[in-house]
Tab-separated table of C-alpha atoms in Angstrom:
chain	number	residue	atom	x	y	z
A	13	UNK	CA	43.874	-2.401	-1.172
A	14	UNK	CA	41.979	-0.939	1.996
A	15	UNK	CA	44.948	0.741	3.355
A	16	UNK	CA	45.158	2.654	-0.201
A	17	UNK	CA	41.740	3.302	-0.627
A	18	UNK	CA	41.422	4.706	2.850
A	19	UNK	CA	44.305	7.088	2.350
A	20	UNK	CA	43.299	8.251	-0.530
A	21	UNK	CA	39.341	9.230	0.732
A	22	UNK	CA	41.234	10.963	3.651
A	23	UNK	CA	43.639	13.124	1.541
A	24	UNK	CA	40.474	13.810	-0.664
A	25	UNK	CA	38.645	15.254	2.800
A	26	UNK	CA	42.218	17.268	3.167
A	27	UNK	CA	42.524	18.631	-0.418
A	28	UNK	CA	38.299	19.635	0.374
A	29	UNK	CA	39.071	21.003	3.255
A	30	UNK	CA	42.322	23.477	1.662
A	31	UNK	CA	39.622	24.479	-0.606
A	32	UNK	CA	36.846	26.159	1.519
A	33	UNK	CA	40.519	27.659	3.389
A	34	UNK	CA	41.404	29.189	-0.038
A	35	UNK	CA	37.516	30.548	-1.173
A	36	UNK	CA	36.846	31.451	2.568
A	37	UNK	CA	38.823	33.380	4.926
A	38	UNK	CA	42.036	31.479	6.372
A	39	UNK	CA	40.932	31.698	10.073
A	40	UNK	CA	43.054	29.698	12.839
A	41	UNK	CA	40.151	27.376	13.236
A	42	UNK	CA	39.672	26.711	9.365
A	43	UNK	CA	43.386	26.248	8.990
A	44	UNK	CA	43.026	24.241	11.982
A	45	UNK	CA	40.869	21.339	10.511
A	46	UNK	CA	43.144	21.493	7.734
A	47	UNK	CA	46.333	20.267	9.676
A	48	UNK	CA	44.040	17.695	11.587
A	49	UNK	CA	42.630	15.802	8.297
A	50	UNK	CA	46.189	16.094	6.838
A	51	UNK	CA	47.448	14.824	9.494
A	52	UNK	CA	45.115	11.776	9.386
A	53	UNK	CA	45.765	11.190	6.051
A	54	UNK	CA	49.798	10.977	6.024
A	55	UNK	CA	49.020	8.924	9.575
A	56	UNK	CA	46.970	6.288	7.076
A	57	UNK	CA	49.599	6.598	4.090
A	58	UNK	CA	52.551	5.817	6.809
A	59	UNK	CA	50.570	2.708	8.041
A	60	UNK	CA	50.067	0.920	4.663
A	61	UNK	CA	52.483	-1.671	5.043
A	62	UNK	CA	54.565	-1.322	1.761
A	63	UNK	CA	54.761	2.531	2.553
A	64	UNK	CA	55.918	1.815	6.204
A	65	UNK	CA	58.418	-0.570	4.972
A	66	UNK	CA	59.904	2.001	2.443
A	67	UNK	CA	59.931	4.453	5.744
A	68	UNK	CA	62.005	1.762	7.912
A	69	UNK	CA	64.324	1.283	4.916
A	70	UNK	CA	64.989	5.089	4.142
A	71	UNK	CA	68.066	4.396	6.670
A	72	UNK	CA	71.023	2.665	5.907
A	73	UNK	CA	70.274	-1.182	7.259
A	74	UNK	CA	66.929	0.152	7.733
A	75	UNK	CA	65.462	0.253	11.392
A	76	UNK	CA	63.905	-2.718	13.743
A	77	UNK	CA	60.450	-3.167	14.469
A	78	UNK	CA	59.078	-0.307	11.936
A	79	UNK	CA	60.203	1.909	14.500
A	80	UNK	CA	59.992	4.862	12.212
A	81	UNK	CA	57.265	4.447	10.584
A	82	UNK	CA	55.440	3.887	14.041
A	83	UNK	CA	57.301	6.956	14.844
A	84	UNK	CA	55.474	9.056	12.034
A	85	UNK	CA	51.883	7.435	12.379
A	86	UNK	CA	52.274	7.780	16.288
A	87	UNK	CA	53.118	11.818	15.318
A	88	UNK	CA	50.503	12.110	12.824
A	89	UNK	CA	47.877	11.751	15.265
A	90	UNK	CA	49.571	13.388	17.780
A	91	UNK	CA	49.153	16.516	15.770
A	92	UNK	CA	45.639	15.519	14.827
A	93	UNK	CA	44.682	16.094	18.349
A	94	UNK	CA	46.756	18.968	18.689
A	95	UNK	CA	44.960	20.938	15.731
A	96	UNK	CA	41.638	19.605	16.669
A	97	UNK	CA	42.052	21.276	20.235
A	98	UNK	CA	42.689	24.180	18.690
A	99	UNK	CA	38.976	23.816	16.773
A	100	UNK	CA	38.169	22.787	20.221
A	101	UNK	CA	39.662	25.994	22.245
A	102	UNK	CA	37.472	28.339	19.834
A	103	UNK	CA	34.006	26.726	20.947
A	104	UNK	CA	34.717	28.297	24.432
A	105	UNK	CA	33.265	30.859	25.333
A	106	UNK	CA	36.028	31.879	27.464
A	107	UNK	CA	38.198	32.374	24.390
A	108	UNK	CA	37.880	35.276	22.555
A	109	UNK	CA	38.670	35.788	18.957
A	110	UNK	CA	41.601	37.841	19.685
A	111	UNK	CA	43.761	35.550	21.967
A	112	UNK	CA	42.571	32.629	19.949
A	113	UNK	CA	45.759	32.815	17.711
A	114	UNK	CA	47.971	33.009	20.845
A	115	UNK	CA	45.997	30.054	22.462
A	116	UNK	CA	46.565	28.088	19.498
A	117	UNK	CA	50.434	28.971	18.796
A	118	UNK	CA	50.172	27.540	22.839
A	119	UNK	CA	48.591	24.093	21.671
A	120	UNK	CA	50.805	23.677	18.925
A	121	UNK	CA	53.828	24.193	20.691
A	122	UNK	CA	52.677	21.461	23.068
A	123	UNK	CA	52.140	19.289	20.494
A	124	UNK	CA	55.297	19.673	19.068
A	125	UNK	CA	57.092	19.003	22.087
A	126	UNK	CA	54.797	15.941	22.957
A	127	UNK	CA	55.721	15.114	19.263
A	128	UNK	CA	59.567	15.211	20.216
A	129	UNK	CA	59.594	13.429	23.462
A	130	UNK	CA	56.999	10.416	21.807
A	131	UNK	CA	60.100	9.953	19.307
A	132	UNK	CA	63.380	10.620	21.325
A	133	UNK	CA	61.752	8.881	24.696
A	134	UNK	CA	59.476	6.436	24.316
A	135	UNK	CA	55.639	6.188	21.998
A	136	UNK	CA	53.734	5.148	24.765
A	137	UNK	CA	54.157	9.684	26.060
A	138	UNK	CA	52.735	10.335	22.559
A	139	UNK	CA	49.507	7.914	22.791
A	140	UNK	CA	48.860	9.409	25.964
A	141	UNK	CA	48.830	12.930	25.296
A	142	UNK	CA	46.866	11.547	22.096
A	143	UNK	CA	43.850	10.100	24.579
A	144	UNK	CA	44.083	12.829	26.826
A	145	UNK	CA	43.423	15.635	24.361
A	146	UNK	CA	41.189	13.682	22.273
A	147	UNK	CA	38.952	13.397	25.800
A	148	UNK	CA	39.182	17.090	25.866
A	149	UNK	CA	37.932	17.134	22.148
A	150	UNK	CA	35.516	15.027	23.238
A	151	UNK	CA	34.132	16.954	25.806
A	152	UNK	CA	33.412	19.772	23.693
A	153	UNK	CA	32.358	18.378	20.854
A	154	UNK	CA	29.153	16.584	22.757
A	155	UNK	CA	28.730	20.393	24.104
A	156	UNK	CA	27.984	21.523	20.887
A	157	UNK	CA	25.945	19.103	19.035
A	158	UNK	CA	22.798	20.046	17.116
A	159	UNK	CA	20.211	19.112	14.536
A	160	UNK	CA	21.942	20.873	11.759
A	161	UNK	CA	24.550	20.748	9.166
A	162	UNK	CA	27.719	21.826	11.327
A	163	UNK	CA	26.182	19.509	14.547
A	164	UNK	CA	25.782	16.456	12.110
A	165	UNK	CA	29.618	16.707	11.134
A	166	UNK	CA	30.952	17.882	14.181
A	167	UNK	CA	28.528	14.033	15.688
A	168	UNK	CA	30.592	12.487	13.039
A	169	UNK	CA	33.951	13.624	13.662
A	170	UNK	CA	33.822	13.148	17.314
A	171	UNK	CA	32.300	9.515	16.752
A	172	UNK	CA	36.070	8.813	15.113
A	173	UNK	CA	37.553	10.702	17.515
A	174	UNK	CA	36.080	8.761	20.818
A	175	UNK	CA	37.720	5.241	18.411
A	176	UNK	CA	41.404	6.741	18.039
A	177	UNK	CA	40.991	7.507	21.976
A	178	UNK	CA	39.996	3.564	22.675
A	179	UNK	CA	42.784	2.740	19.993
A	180	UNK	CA	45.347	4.935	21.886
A	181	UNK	CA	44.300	3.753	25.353
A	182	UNK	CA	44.951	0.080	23.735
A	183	UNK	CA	48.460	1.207	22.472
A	184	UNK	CA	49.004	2.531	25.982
A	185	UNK	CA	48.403	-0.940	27.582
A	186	UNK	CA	50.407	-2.597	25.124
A	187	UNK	CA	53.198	-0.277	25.222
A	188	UNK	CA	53.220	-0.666	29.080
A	189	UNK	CA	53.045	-4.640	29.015
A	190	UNK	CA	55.658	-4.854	26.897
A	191	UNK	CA	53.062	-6.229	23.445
A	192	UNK	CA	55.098	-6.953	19.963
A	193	UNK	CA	54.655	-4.779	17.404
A	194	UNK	CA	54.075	-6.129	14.102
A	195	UNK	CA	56.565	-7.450	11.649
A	196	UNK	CA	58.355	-5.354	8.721
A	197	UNK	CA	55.498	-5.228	5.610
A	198	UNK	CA	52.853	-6.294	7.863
A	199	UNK	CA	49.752	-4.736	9.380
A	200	UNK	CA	50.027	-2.921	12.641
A	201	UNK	CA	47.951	-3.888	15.398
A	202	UNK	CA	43.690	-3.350	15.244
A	203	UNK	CA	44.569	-1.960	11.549
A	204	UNK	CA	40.552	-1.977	10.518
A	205	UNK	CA	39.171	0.259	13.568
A	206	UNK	CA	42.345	2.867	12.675
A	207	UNK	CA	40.949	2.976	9.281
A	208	UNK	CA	37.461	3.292	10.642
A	209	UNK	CA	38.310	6.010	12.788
A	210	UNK	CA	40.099	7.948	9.482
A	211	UNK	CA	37.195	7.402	7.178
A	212	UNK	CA	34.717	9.124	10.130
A	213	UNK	CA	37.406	12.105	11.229
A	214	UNK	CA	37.301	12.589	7.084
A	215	UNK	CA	33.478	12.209	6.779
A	216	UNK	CA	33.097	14.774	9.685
A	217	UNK	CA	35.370	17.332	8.492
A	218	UNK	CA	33.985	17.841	4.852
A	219	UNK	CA	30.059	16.916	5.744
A	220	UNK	CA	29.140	20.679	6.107
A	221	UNK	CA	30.267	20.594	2.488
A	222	UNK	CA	28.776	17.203	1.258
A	223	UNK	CA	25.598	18.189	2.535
A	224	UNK	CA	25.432	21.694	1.313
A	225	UNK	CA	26.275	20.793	-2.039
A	226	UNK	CA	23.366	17.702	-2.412
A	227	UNK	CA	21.076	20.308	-0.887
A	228	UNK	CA	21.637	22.595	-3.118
A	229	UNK	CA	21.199	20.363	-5.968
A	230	UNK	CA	17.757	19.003	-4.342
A	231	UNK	CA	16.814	22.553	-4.375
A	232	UNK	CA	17.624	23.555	-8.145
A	233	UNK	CA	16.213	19.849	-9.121
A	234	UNK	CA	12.703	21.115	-7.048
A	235	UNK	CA	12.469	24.770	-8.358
A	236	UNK	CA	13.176	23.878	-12.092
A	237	UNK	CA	10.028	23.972	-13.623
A	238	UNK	CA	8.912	27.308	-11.696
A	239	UNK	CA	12.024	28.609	-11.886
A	240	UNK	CA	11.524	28.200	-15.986
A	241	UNK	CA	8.127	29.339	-16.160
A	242	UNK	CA	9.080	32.631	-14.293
A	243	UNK	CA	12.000	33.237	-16.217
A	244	UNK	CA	10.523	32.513	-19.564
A	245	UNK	CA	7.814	35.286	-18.019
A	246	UNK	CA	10.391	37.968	-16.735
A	247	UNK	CA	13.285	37.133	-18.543
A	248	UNK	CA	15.097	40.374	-16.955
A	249	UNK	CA	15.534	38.733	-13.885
A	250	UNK	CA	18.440	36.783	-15.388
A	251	UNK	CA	21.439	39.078	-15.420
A	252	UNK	CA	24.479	37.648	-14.599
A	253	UNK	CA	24.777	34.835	-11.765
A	254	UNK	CA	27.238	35.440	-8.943
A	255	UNK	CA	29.083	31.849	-9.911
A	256	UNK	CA	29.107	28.352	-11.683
A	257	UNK	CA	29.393	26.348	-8.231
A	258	UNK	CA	25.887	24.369	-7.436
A	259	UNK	CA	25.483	26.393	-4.103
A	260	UNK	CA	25.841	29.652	-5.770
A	261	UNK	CA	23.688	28.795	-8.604
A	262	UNK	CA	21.080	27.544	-6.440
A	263	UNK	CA	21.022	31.154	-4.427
A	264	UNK	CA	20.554	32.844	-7.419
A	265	UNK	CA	17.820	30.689	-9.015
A	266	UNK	CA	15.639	31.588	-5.526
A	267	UNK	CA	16.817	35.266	-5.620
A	268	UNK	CA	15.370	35.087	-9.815
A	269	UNK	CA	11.949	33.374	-8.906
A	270	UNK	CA	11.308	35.876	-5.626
A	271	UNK	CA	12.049	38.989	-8.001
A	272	UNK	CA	9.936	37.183	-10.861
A	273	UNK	CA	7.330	36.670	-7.907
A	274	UNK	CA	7.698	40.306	-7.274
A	275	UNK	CA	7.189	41.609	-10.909
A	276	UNK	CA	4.165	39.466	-11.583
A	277	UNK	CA	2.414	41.244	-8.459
A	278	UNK	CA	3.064	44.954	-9.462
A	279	UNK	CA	6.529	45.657	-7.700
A	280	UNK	CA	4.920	45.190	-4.095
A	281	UNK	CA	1.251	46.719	-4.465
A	282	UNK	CA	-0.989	45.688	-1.828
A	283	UNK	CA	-4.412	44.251	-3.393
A	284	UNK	CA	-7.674	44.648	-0.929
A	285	UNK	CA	-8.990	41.775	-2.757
A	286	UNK	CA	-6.080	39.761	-1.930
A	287	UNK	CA	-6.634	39.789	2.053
A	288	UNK	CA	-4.642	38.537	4.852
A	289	UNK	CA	-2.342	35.797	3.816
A	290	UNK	CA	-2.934	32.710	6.274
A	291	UNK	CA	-0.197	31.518	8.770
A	292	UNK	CA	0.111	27.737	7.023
A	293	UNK	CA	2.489	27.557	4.919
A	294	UNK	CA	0.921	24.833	2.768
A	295	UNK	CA	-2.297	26.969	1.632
A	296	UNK	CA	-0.589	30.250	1.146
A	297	UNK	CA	2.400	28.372	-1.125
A	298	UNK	CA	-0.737	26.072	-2.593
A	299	UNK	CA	-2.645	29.963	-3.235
A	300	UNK	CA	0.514	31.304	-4.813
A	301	UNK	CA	1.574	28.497	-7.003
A	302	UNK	CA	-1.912	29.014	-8.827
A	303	UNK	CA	-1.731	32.506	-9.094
A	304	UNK	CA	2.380	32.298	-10.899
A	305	UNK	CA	0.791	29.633	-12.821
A	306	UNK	CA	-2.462	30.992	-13.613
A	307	UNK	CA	-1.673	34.903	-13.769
A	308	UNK	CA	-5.133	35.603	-15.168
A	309	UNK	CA	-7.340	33.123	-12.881
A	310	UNK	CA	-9.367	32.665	-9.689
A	311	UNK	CA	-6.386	33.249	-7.198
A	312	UNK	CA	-5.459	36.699	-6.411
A	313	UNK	CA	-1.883	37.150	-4.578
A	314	UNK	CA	-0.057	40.561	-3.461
A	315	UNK	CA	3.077	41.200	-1.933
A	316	UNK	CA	2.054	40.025	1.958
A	317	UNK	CA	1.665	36.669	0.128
A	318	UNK	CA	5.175	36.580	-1.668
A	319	UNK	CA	7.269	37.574	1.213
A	320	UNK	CA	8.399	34.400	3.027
A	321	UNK	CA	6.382	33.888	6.284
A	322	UNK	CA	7.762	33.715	9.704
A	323	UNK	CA	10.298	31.212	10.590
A	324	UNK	CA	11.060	30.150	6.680
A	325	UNK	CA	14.085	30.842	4.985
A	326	UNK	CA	13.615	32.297	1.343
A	327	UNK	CA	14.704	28.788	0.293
A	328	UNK	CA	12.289	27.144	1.717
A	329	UNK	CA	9.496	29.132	1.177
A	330	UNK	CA	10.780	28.535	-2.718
A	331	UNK	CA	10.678	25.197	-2.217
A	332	UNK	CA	7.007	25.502	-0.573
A	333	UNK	CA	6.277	27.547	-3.792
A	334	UNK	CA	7.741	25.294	-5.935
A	335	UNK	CA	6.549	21.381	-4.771
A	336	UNK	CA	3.078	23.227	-4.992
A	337	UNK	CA	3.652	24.534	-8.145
A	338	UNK	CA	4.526	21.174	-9.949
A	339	UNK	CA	1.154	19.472	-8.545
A	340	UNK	CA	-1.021	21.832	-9.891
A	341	UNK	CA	-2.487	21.248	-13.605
A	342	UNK	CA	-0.768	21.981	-16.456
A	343	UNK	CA	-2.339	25.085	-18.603
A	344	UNK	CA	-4.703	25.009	-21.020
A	345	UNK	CA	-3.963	26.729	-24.880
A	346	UNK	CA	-6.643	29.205	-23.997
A	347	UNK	CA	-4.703	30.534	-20.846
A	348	UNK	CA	-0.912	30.133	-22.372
A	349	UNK	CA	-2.803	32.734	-25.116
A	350	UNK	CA	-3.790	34.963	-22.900
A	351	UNK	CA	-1.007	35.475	-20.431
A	352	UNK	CA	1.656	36.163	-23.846
């Protein structure tokens, strides 16, 4: 059951993956990651035993060994690595956008031809190329690693990448000492650490997307009750939202609270009264959280206070706005009266 369920969470990360390609532009790195997860995936569907059994037996009296289906799951990764240099080849800076295409018509045709001699000479060419350009991956993967979204996934998908190296170094050795391969309908050799490596190659390439989509739903579940308030206040601020997906709706629901923010204060008048807004963030979002809460009250707030301060994304600031808004008191009768 773990060779199915693998399989299918890595043909999920491929059908994710053809998605961004068709709502984004198709460029030769995007397109890229697509042929590398895909090519994962068939590699896991070729290695559950039952489907590498049907593979063998696609020939009449079928084939020794599962020498086919080791012939396809030895390919599959092959061109893994192949369109992961090509992700690879664009972090460069010696590569410019306009050879890129070129370069990576170059790698494939390597591939291909590494693909080709792996199944006419002998599989052992194939998991060497495989370790060799997965080093190379390697290399620049840990070159561009960061604290953010894109250097999370790119950790992740590296981390599986450095296992199918080890893996292929170990099918090296045992294709050089002569090692048995497994019997018809039976696992292939270190079956759990191929999956392993899969599930993290798939994790990798669709994290950017996992972990913009839960961040965007943090946001809209943090900026609800503002978000309300405002719009129940300015209810022209809603015109028509740019999309139904959660990371578009969340872009407009802190594009409708800034303009509400906006509105409230007199469409960017500067107030004396109001002076200089302070450089923490947690006062000046504490400051105006009373004042969109309590219009009428105490706190006094222009347009110096609204814009986002230095360093802080409009989201965040929203957020600031927002988890200060929620922990203020709720209003009295008297002030809901006077504000309608």
């Amino acid at each position: 059951m773990t060779f199915w369920l693998t399989a299918l969470v890595v043909w999920v990360a491929a059908g994710a993956r053809v998605g961004r390609v068709l709502v984004k532009p198709a460029t030769t790195a995007r397109v890229a990651i697509v042929v590398a997860v895909s090519a994962v995936a068939l590699a896991c569907t070729a290695a559950i035993p039952e489907v590498g059994l049907a593979i063998d037996n696609l020939l009449p009296g079928g084939l020794p060994g599962g020498l086919l289906s080791e012939g396809v799951v030895t390919g599959s990764w092959l061109l893994f690595v192949t369109a992961t240099s090509v992700v690879a080849s664009a972090a460069w800076p010696v590569v410019s956008r306009r050879n890129l295409r070129q370069i990576a018509w170059g790698i494939y045709g390597i591939g291909v031809l590494s693909i080709a001699g792996a199944l006419a000479w002998t599989f052992v060419l194939g998991w060497a190329v495989t370790a060799a350009a997965g080093i190379f991956v390697l290399v620049t993967g840990l070159r561009n690693l960061s604290w953010t979204a894109l250097g999370r996934g790119i950790a992740i998908y590296i981390t599986g990448t450095a296992l199918a190296v080890a893996l292929a170094a170990g099918q090296i050795q045992r294709g050089l000492t002569g090692a048995s391969g497994a019997e018809p309908g039976q696992p292939a050799w270190a079956w759990p650490f191929w999956q392993v490596a899969a599930l993290l190659i798939a994790f990798g390439a669709v994290w950017i997307v996992v972990e913009m989509w839960m961040r965007a739903r943090l946001l809209l579940r943090r900026v609800q009750t503002l978000h309300k308030v405002l719009v129940k206040r300015f209810p022209e601020v809603v015109q028509e939202e740019t999309g139904t997906s959660t990371q578009l709706k969340a872009s407009d629901r802190v594009a409708q609270i800034m303009d509400a923010l906006y509105l409230q204060s007199g469409g960017g008048v500067e107030i004396v009264a109001a002076g200089e807004p302070p450089a923490a963030v947690g006062r000046r979002a504490e400051r105006v959280a009373q004042w969109a809460k309590h219009p009428l009250g105490p706190a006094v707030v222009d347009a110096r206070w609204i814009a986002p301060p230095a360093g802080i994304s409009p989201r965040g600031w929203v957020q600031a706005i927002a988890q200060a808004f929620d922990a203020l008191p709720e209003q009295t009768p008297q002030q809901e009266a006077a504000v309608r």
